[in-house]
């Protein structure tokens, strides 16, 4: 097992309660794990030594919400939005048609391209969802193809009711044959609880069936207007409720009293011309907040977690520390990967060796220099990938 000493770290964000943020620091990676963290002057020897010359180091981004298994392009829909047309869930059917028609190799090539793009910008842990197949065969195919290429796969058969289907019949299919077929390939199930997608009763059925099948739960909620998504997510013990663009005070209170993470997707809100979520209200109430890219061809076609962090700081009232934490440890909590051996979103002995070196002396530069590619080097599971 090869060990690597990363030294000369100007500012090291560990996200570990005891270690905190260190200056003049060093890290030792051994195999796929972090072995040692501390002052550069006390660093042990290792097989290899990399001096990052005063740069800032963070845990790799944890992007806990993406939809990367798709084919096709919806730039015309985006352009229509710029001209004033509202975002509607019905656009999803366009990607469903293109995805169903695409051969496996094309879907895998597109997924690999987006993963490479994300990793090159410092993302080291990625979740992705099915949801552009919406038949038993196409959903199972998506889950099977995504497994092994990303860290976590989520079943989103309950994305929209596909054209030509009766809503009750489709719900039965999702909660029955489709769930049975996809479950062996995924850890999570999700439901898009929104007008034009699944209402509260339908979402409840999906969450109940998925929990009975042994899957962890996630919810797309309160994206396009106030609604029951947050409440349902909390009631069902979902790990995360994602979007949270329109929240009532009682939604915030419910989240604050729960273990459900509020995952905010600011790139999506900008792309769909929605307001940005009230991150401050969530944080002040003690809610765990995550930031994720929601990369997909319809509502948020970006893999840039740095863009999400800069937006959160510049426009959502989050401090740099809060935004960086939300995009690393917050995502890890949303995926229930923040604890124990191999934890992500944190740099401490035993954590996964996922390291992001910025070409900047401090994390403040992520907001101070928005839009500038600041990734200098990336290690994922102890291997240098950039
Ligand atoms: O999270 N909201 C539902 N699903 C995706 C959008 C998918 C699409 O428009 O293709 C989202 O924004």
CSV table of C-alpha atoms and ligand atoms in Angstrom, one decimal:
chain,number,residue,atom,x,y,z
A,1,UNK,CA,0.0,0.0,0.0
A,2,UNK,CA,1.5,3.3,-1.1
A,3,UNK,CA,1.3,6.3,1.2
A,4,UNK,CA,1.4,10.0,0.1
A,5,UNK,CA,2.2,13.0,2.2
A,6,UNK,CA,0.5,16.1,1.1
A,7,UNK,CA,2.3,19.0,2.7
A,8,UNK,CA,2.6,22.8,2.4
A,9,UNK,CA,-1.2,23.2,3.0
A,10,UNK,CA,-2.0,26.8,3.6
A,11,UNK,CA,-5.5,26.2,4.9
A,12,UNK,CA,-6.9,22.7,5.5
A,13,UNK,CA,-10.7,22.4,6.0
A,14,UNK,CA,-11.3,19.0,7.7
A,15,UNK,CA,-15.0,19.3,8.7
A,16,UNK,CA,-13.9,17.3,11.7
A,17,UNK,CA,-15.2,18.7,15.0
A,18,UNK,CA,-11.9,18.3,16.8
A,19,UNK,CA,-9.5,19.0,14.0
A,20,UNK,CA,-11.4,22.1,12.7
A,21,UNK,CA,-9.6,24.2,10.1
A,22,UNK,CA,-5.8,24.1,10.2
A,23,UNK,CA,-3.1,26.3,8.8
A,24,UNK,CA,0.4,25.1,7.8
A,25,UNK,CA,-1.0,21.6,7.7
A,26,UNK,CA,-0.3,18.2,6.1
A,27,UNK,CA,-2.2,15.0,5.4
A,28,UNK,CA,-1.0,11.5,4.8
A,29,UNK,CA,-3.1,9.2,2.6
A,30,UNK,CA,-2.5,5.5,2.8
A,31,UNK,CA,-4.3,3.3,0.2
A,32,UNK,CA,-7.8,4.6,-0.1
A,33,UNK,CA,-7.9,6.2,3.4
A,34,UNK,CA,-6.6,9.2,5.2
A,35,UNK,CA,-4.0,8.0,7.7
A,36,UNK,CA,-2.8,11.2,9.4
A,37,UNK,CA,-3.8,14.9,9.7
A,38,UNK,CA,-1.9,17.6,11.5
A,39,UNK,CA,0.7,20.3,11.5
A,40,UNK,CA,3.1,20.2,8.6
A,41,UNK,CA,6.1,20.4,11.0
A,42,UNK,CA,5.0,17.2,12.7
A,43,UNK,CA,4.1,15.2,9.6
A,44,UNK,CA,5.4,11.6,9.4
A,45,UNK,CA,7.3,10.3,6.4
A,46,UNK,CA,5.5,8.6,3.5
A,47,UNK,CA,6.4,6.9,0.3
A,48,UNK,CA,5.6,10.0,-1.8
A,49,UNK,CA,5.6,13.7,-1.0
A,50,UNK,CA,3.5,16.4,-2.7
A,51,UNK,CA,4.1,20.0,-1.7
A,52,UNK,CA,1.0,22.1,-2.5
A,53,UNK,CA,2.9,25.3,-1.8
A,54,UNK,CA,0.4,27.1,0.5
A,55,UNK,CA,-2.8,26.2,-1.3
A,56,UNK,CA,-6.1,25.5,0.4
A,57,UNK,CA,-7.3,21.9,0.7
A,58,UNK,CA,-10.8,20.6,1.3
A,59,UNK,CA,-12.6,17.3,1.3
A,60,UNK,CA,-13.7,16.5,-2.3
A,61,UNK,CA,-17.2,17.7,-3.1
A,62,UNK,CA,-20.0,15.3,-2.4
A,63,UNK,CA,-22.7,15.8,-5.1
A,64,UNK,CA,-25.7,14.1,-3.6
A,65,UNK,CA,-28.3,14.9,-6.3
A,66,UNK,CA,-27.8,14.3,-10.0
A,67,UNK,CA,-29.6,12.7,-12.9
A,68,UNK,CA,-26.7,11.7,-15.2
A,69,UNK,CA,-28.2,8.6,-16.9
A,70,UNK,CA,-29.8,10.3,-20.0
A,71,UNK,CA,-29.5,11.0,-23.7
A,72,UNK,CA,-30.3,14.1,-25.6
A,73,UNK,CA,-30.3,17.8,-25.2
A,74,UNK,CA,-32.9,20.4,-24.0
A,75,UNK,CA,-31.1,23.6,-24.9
A,76,UNK,CA,-34.1,24.8,-26.9
A,77,UNK,CA,-36.3,24.4,-23.8
A,78,UNK,CA,-33.8,26.4,-21.8
A,79,UNK,CA,-33.7,29.1,-24.5
A,80,UNK,CA,-37.6,29.2,-24.4
A,81,UNK,CA,-37.3,29.7,-20.6
A,82,UNK,CA,-35.0,32.7,-21.2
A,83,UNK,CA,-37.8,34.1,-23.4
A,84,UNK,CA,-40.3,33.7,-20.5
A,85,UNK,CA,-41.7,30.2,-20.8
A,86,UNK,CA,-42.0,28.6,-17.3
A,87,UNK,CA,-40.2,25.4,-16.4
A,88,UNK,CA,-42.6,22.4,-16.3
A,89,UNK,CA,-42.1,18.8,-15.3
A,90,UNK,CA,-43.5,17.8,-18.7
A,91,UNK,CA,-40.1,18.5,-20.3
A,92,UNK,CA,-38.9,15.3,-18.6
A,93,UNK,CA,-40.8,13.3,-21.2
A,94,UNK,CA,-38.5,14.7,-23.9
A,95,UNK,CA,-35.4,13.2,-22.2
A,96,UNK,CA,-37.3,10.0,-21.5
A,97,UNK,CA,-37.9,9.5,-25.2
A,98,UNK,CA,-34.3,10.1,-26.1
A,99,UNK,CA,-33.0,7.9,-23.3
A,100,UNK,CA,-35.2,5.0,-24.2
A,101,UNK,CA,-34.0,5.2,-27.8
A,102,UNK,CA,-30.3,5.3,-26.8
A,103,UNK,CA,-28.1,2.2,-26.8
A,104,UNK,CA,-26.3,1.2,-23.6
A,105,UNK,CA,-22.9,2.3,-24.8
A,106,UNK,CA,-24.2,5.8,-25.5
A,107,UNK,CA,-25.7,6.2,-22.1
A,108,UNK,CA,-22.6,4.9,-20.4
A,109,UNK,CA,-20.4,7.2,-22.5
A,110,UNK,CA,-22.5,10.2,-21.6
A,111,UNK,CA,-22.4,9.3,-17.9
A,112,UNK,CA,-18.6,8.8,-18.0
A,113,UNK,CA,-18.2,12.1,-19.7
A,114,UNK,CA,-20.2,13.9,-16.9
A,115,UNK,CA,-18.4,12.0,-14.1
A,116,UNK,CA,-15.0,13.0,-15.6
A,117,UNK,CA,-16.2,16.6,-15.9
A,118,UNK,CA,-17.3,16.6,-12.2
A,119,UNK,CA,-14.1,14.9,-10.9
A,120,UNK,CA,-12.0,17.5,-12.8
A,121,UNK,CA,-13.7,20.2,-10.7
A,122,UNK,CA,-13.2,18.4,-7.4
A,123,UNK,CA,-16.2,16.2,-7.0
A,124,UNK,CA,-15.2,12.9,-5.5
A,125,UNK,CA,-18.5,11.3,-4.4
A,126,UNK,CA,-21.5,11.3,-6.7
A,127,UNK,CA,-25.1,10.1,-6.4
A,128,UNK,CA,-27.2,9.7,-9.6
A,129,UNK,CA,-30.8,8.7,-10.3
A,130,UNK,CA,-32.8,6.7,-12.7
A,131,UNK,CA,-36.0,8.4,-13.9
A,132,UNK,CA,-35.6,8.9,-17.6
A,133,UNK,CA,-36.6,5.3,-18.4
A,134,UNK,CA,-40.0,4.9,-16.8
A,135,UNK,CA,-40.6,1.3,-18.0
A,136,UNK,CA,-39.5,-1.7,-16.0
A,137,UNK,CA,-36.8,-2.5,-18.6
A,138,UNK,CA,-35.5,1.0,-19.0
A,139,UNK,CA,-35.4,1.8,-15.3
A,140,UNK,CA,-33.6,-1.4,-14.5
A,141,UNK,CA,-31.2,-0.8,-17.3
A,142,UNK,CA,-30.4,2.7,-16.0
A,143,UNK,CA,-29.8,1.4,-12.5
A,144,UNK,CA,-27.6,-1.4,-13.7
A,145,UNK,CA,-25.5,0.9,-16.0
A,146,UNK,CA,-25.0,3.6,-13.3
A,147,UNK,CA,-23.9,1.1,-10.6
A,148,UNK,CA,-20.1,1.0,-10.5
A,149,UNK,CA,-19.7,4.3,-12.3
A,150,UNK,CA,-21.0,6.5,-9.4
A,151,UNK,CA,-21.0,6.0,-5.6
A,152,UNK,CA,-24.8,5.9,-5.0
A,153,UNK,CA,-27.7,5.1,-7.3
A,154,UNK,CA,-31.3,6.1,-6.6
A,155,UNK,CA,-34.5,4.6,-8.1
A,156,UNK,CA,-36.7,7.5,-9.5
A,157,UNK,CA,-39.4,5.6,-11.4
A,158,UNK,CA,-41.8,8.0,-9.7
A,159,UNK,CA,-40.4,11.0,-11.7
A,160,UNK,CA,-43.4,11.7,-13.8
A,161,UNK,CA,-46.3,9.6,-15.1
A,162,UNK,CA,-45.1,8.8,-18.7
A,163,UNK,CA,-47.3,9.8,-21.6
A,164,UNK,CA,-50.0,7.3,-22.4
A,165,UNK,CA,-50.3,5.9,-18.9
A,166,UNK,CA,-53.2,6.2,-16.4
A,167,UNK,CA,-51.7,7.7,-13.2
A,168,UNK,CA,-53.1,4.9,-10.9
A,169,UNK,CA,-51.8,2.1,-13.2
A,170,UNK,CA,-48.4,3.7,-13.4
A,171,UNK,CA,-48.2,4.1,-9.6
A,172,UNK,CA,-49.0,0.4,-9.2
A,173,UNK,CA,-46.3,-0.5,-11.7
A,174,UNK,CA,-43.7,1.7,-9.9
A,175,UNK,CA,-44.6,0.3,-6.4
A,176,UNK,CA,-44.7,-3.3,-7.7
A,177,UNK,CA,-42.9,-4.8,-10.7
A,178,UNK,CA,-40.6,-1.9,-11.3
A,179,UNK,CA,-39.5,-1.6,-7.7
A,180,UNK,CA,-38.8,-5.3,-7.5
A,181,UNK,CA,-36.8,-5.2,-10.7
A,182,UNK,CA,-34.7,-2.2,-9.8
A,183,UNK,CA,-34.2,-2.7,-6.1
A,184,UNK,CA,-31.2,-5.1,-6.4
A,185,UNK,CA,-29.2,-2.3,-8.2
A,186,UNK,CA,-29.9,0.7,-5.9
A,187,UNK,CA,-29.6,1.8,-2.3
A,188,UNK,CA,-32.2,4.6,-2.5
A,189,UNK,CA,-35.7,5.4,-3.8
A,190,UNK,CA,-37.0,8.9,-4.6
A,191,UNK,CA,-40.3,10.5,-5.6
A,192,UNK,CA,-41.0,13.8,-7.3
A,193,UNK,CA,-43.8,15.2,-5.1
A,194,UNK,CA,-45.0,18.2,-7.1
A,195,UNK,CA,-48.0,19.4,-9.1
A,196,UNK,CA,-47.7,17.7,-12.5
A,197,UNK,CA,-45.8,14.8,-11.0
A,198,UNK,CA,-46.9,12.8,-7.9
A,199,UNK,CA,-49.3,14.2,-5.3
A,200,UNK,CA,-49.1,13.5,-1.5
A,201,UNK,CA,-51.1,10.3,-1.6
A,202,UNK,CA,-49.1,8.8,-4.5
A,203,UNK,CA,-45.8,9.9,-3.0
A,204,UNK,CA,-46.7,8.2,0.3
A,205,UNK,CA,-47.4,5.0,-1.5
A,206,UNK,CA,-44.0,5.1,-3.3
A,207,UNK,CA,-42.2,5.9,-0.1
A,208,UNK,CA,-44.0,3.1,1.8
A,209,UNK,CA,-43.3,0.5,-0.9
A,210,UNK,CA,-39.7,1.5,-1.2
A,211,UNK,CA,-39.1,1.4,2.6
A,212,UNK,CA,-40.7,-2.1,2.6
A,213,UNK,CA,-38.3,-3.1,-0.1
A,214,UNK,CA,-35.4,-2.1,2.2
A,215,UNK,CA,-34.4,1.1,0.3
A,216,UNK,CA,-33.4,4.4,1.9
A,217,UNK,CA,-35.7,7.3,1.1
A,218,UNK,CA,-35.2,10.6,-0.7
A,219,UNK,CA,-37.8,13.1,-1.9
A,220,UNK,CA,-37.9,15.8,-4.5
A,221,UNK,CA,-40.1,18.4,-2.7
A,222,UNK,CA,-41.2,22.0,-2.7
A,223,UNK,CA,-39.5,22.8,-6.0
A,224,UNK,CA,-42.0,24.7,-8.0
A,225,UNK,CA,-44.3,25.8,-5.2
A,226,UNK,CA,-45.2,25.1,-1.6
A,227,UNK,CA,-46.4,21.5,-1.1
A,228,UNK,CA,-46.4,18.4,1.0
A,229,UNK,CA,-42.9,17.1,0.0
A,230,UNK,CA,-41.0,18.3,3.0
A,231,UNK,CA,-43.6,17.1,5.5
A,232,UNK,CA,-43.8,13.7,3.8
A,233,UNK,CA,-40.0,13.3,3.7
A,234,UNK,CA,-39.8,14.0,7.4
A,235,UNK,CA,-42.7,11.7,8.3
A,236,UNK,CA,-41.1,8.9,6.4
A,237,UNK,CA,-37.6,9.4,7.8
A,238,UNK,CA,-36.1,10.3,4.4
A,239,UNK,CA,-32.4,10.9,4.4
A,240,UNK,CA,-32.9,14.0,2.4
A,241,UNK,CA,-35.6,16.3,0.8
A,242,UNK,CA,-34.2,18.0,-2.2
A,243,UNK,CA,-35.0,21.4,-3.8
A,244,UNK,CA,-36.8,23.1,-0.8
A,245,UNK,CA,-37.3,26.2,-2.8
A,246,UNK,CA,-40.7,27.0,-1.3
A,247,UNK,CA,-40.8,26.4,2.4
A,248,UNK,CA,-43.3,27.4,5.1
A,249,UNK,CA,-42.3,28.0,8.7
A,250,UNK,CA,-43.8,24.7,9.6
A,251,UNK,CA,-41.6,22.9,6.9
A,252,UNK,CA,-38.5,24.5,8.5
A,253,UNK,CA,-39.6,23.5,12.0
A,254,UNK,CA,-40.3,19.9,10.8
A,255,UNK,CA,-36.9,19.7,9.3
A,256,UNK,CA,-35.2,21.1,12.4
A,257,UNK,CA,-36.8,18.4,14.5
A,258,UNK,CA,-35.7,15.6,12.1
A,259,UNK,CA,-32.7,13.8,10.7
A,260,UNK,CA,-33.7,14.7,7.2
A,261,UNK,CA,-31.2,16.9,5.3
A,262,UNK,CA,-32.5,19.8,3.3
A,263,UNK,CA,-30.6,19.6,0.0
A,264,UNK,CA,-30.5,22.9,-1.9
A,265,UNK,CA,-30.0,23.0,-5.6
A,266,UNK,CA,-29.2,26.6,-6.5
A,267,UNK,CA,-28.1,26.0,-10.1
A,268,UNK,CA,-31.5,24.5,-10.8
A,269,UNK,CA,-33.3,27.5,-9.3
A,270,UNK,CA,-31.3,29.9,-11.4
A,271,UNK,CA,-31.8,27.8,-14.6
A,272,UNK,CA,-35.5,27.4,-14.0
A,273,UNK,CA,-35.9,31.0,-12.9
A,274,UNK,CA,-37.2,30.2,-9.5
A,275,UNK,CA,-36.3,32.2,-6.4
A,276,UNK,CA,-33.3,30.9,-4.4
A,277,UNK,CA,-34.2,28.9,-1.2
A,278,UNK,CA,-34.0,30.5,2.2
A,279,UNK,CA,-30.8,28.8,3.4
A,280,UNK,CA,-30.5,31.3,6.2
A,281,UNK,CA,-33.8,30.3,7.8
A,282,UNK,CA,-32.8,26.6,7.5
A,283,UNK,CA,-29.4,27.1,9.1
A,284,UNK,CA,-30.6,29.4,11.8
A,285,UNK,CA,-33.2,26.8,12.7
A,286,UNK,CA,-30.5,24.1,13.0
A,287,UNK,CA,-31.4,22.2,9.9
A,288,UNK,CA,-28.6,20.2,8.2
A,289,UNK,CA,-28.2,21.7,4.7
A,290,UNK,CA,-26.5,20.2,1.7
A,291,UNK,CA,-25.7,21.8,-1.6
A,292,UNK,CA,-25.8,19.7,-4.8
A,293,UNK,CA,-25.6,20.3,-8.5
A,294,UNK,CA,-28.8,18.5,-9.7
A,295,UNK,CA,-27.0,18.0,-13.0
A,296,UNK,CA,-29.6,17.0,-15.6
A,297,UNK,CA,-30.4,18.1,-19.1
A,298,UNK,CA,-33.6,19.9,-18.2
A,299,UNK,CA,-33.5,22.0,-15.1
A,300,UNK,CA,-29.7,22.3,-14.2
A,301,UNK,CA,-27.1,21.3,-16.8
A,302,UNK,CA,-24.0,21.8,-14.7
A,303,UNK,CA,-21.6,19.6,-12.8
A,304,UNK,CA,-20.0,22.6,-11.0
A,305,UNK,CA,-20.3,22.3,-7.2
A,306,UNK,CA,-18.0,25.4,-7.0
A,307,UNK,CA,-20.8,27.4,-8.9
A,308,UNK,CA,-23.3,26.2,-6.3
A,309,UNK,CA,-21.0,27.2,-3.5
A,310,UNK,CA,-20.4,30.6,-5.0
A,311,UNK,CA,-24.1,31.2,-5.5
A,312,UNK,CA,-24.9,30.1,-2.0
A,313,UNK,CA,-22.4,32.6,-0.6
A,314,UNK,CA,-23.1,35.5,-2.9
A,315,UNK,CA,-26.9,35.2,-3.1
A,316,UNK,CA,-28.2,32.9,-0.4
A,317,UNK,CA,-26.7,34.4,2.7
A,318,UNK,CA,-24.5,31.4,3.5
A,319,UNK,CA,-21.0,32.0,4.8
A,320,UNK,CA,-18.1,30.4,2.9
A,321,UNK,CA,-17.6,27.9,5.7
A,322,UNK,CA,-21.3,27.0,5.7
A,323,UNK,CA,-21.4,26.6,1.9
A,324,UNK,CA,-18.2,24.5,1.7
A,325,UNK,CA,-19.5,22.3,4.6
A,326,UNK,CA,-22.9,21.9,2.9
A,327,UNK,CA,-21.2,20.9,-0.4
A,328,UNK,CA,-19.0,18.3,1.3
A,329,UNK,CA,-20.2,17.0,4.8
A,330,UNK,CA,-23.8,18.1,4.1
A,331,UNK,CA,-23.9,15.9,0.9
A,332,UNK,CA,-22.3,13.1,2.9
A,333,UNK,CA,-25.0,13.3,5.5
A,334,UNK,CA,-27.7,13.4,2.8
A,335,UNK,CA,-26.2,10.1,1.6
A,336,UNK,CA,-25.6,8.8,5.1
A,337,UNK,CA,-21.9,8.4,4.4
A,338,UNK,CA,-20.6,10.8,7.0
A,339,UNK,CA,-19.7,8.3,9.7
A,340,UNK,CA,-17.0,5.7,10.4
A,341,UNK,CA,-14.4,4.1,8.3
A,342,UNK,CA,-14.5,5.4,4.7
A,343,UNK,CA,-16.6,8.4,5.6
A,344,UNK,CA,-16.7,11.1,2.9
A,345,UNK,CA,-17.0,14.9,3.2
A,346,UNK,CA,-14.5,14.9,6.0
A,347,UNK,CA,-10.7,14.6,6.3
A,348,UNK,CA,-9.7,12.7,9.4
A,349,UNK,CA,-7.9,9.4,10.0
A,350,UNK,CA,-10.0,6.6,8.6
A,351,UNK,CA,-12.0,8.8,6.2
A,352,UNK,CA,-11.9,8.1,2.5
A,353,UNK,CA,-8.9,9.8,0.9
A,354,UNK,CA,-10.9,12.2,-1.2
A,355,UNK,CA,-8.9,15.4,-1.4
A,356,UNK,CA,-9.5,18.7,-3.3
A,357,UNK,CA,-6.6,21.1,-3.6
A,358,UNK,CA,-7.6,24.6,-4.7
A,359,UNK,CA,-5.4,26.9,-6.7
A,360,UNK,CA,-5.9,29.5,-4.1
A,361,UNK,CA,-4.7,30.1,-0.5
A,362,UNK,CA,-8.1,29.9,1.1
A,363,UNK,CA,-11.6,28.6,0.5
A,364,UNK,CA,-12.8,32.2,0.5
A,365,UNK,CA,-11.6,32.4,-3.1
A,366,UNK,CA,-14.4,30.1,-4.2
A,367,UNK,CA,-16.8,33.1,-3.7
A,368,UNK,CA,-14.2,35.8,-4.2
A,369,UNK,CA,-13.3,34.5,-7.7
A,370,UNK,CA,-16.6,33.1,-8.9
A,371,UNK,CA,-16.6,31.3,-12.2
A,372,UNK,CA,-12.8,30.8,-12.2
A,373,UNK,CA,-11.8,27.1,-12.3
A,374,UNK,CA,-9.9,26.8,-9.0
A,375,UNK,CA,-9.3,23.0,-8.9
A,376,UNK,CA,-5.5,22.4,-8.7
A,377,UNK,CA,-5.4,18.7,-7.8
A,378,UNK,CA,-7.8,15.9,-6.8
A,379,UNK,CA,-7.3,12.5,-5.0
A,380,UNK,CA,-10.2,10.1,-5.0
A,381,UNK,CA,-10.0,7.0,-2.8
A,382,UNK,CA,-6.3,7.8,-2.4
A,383,UNK,CA,-5.6,7.9,-6.2
A,384,UNK,CA,-4.6,11.1,-7.9
A,385,UNK,CA,-7.2,11.7,-10.5
A,386,UNK,CA,-6.3,15.2,-11.5
B,1,LIG,O1,-34.6,17.6,-10.0
B,1,LIG,N1,-37.6,17.8,-10.5
B,1,LIG,C1,-37.5,16.8,-11.1
B,1,LIG,N2,-36.4,16.3,-11.7
B,1,LIG,C2,-35.3,17.0,-12.1
B,1,LIG,C3,-35.6,17.7,-13.4
B,1,LIG,C4,-35.5,16.8,-14.5
B,1,LIG,C5,-35.7,17.4,-15.9
B,1,LIG,O2,-36.3,18.5,-16.1
B,1,LIG,O3,-35.3,16.6,-16.8
B,1,LIG,C6,-34.9,18.0,-11.0
B,1,LIG,O4,-34.9,19.2,-11.3
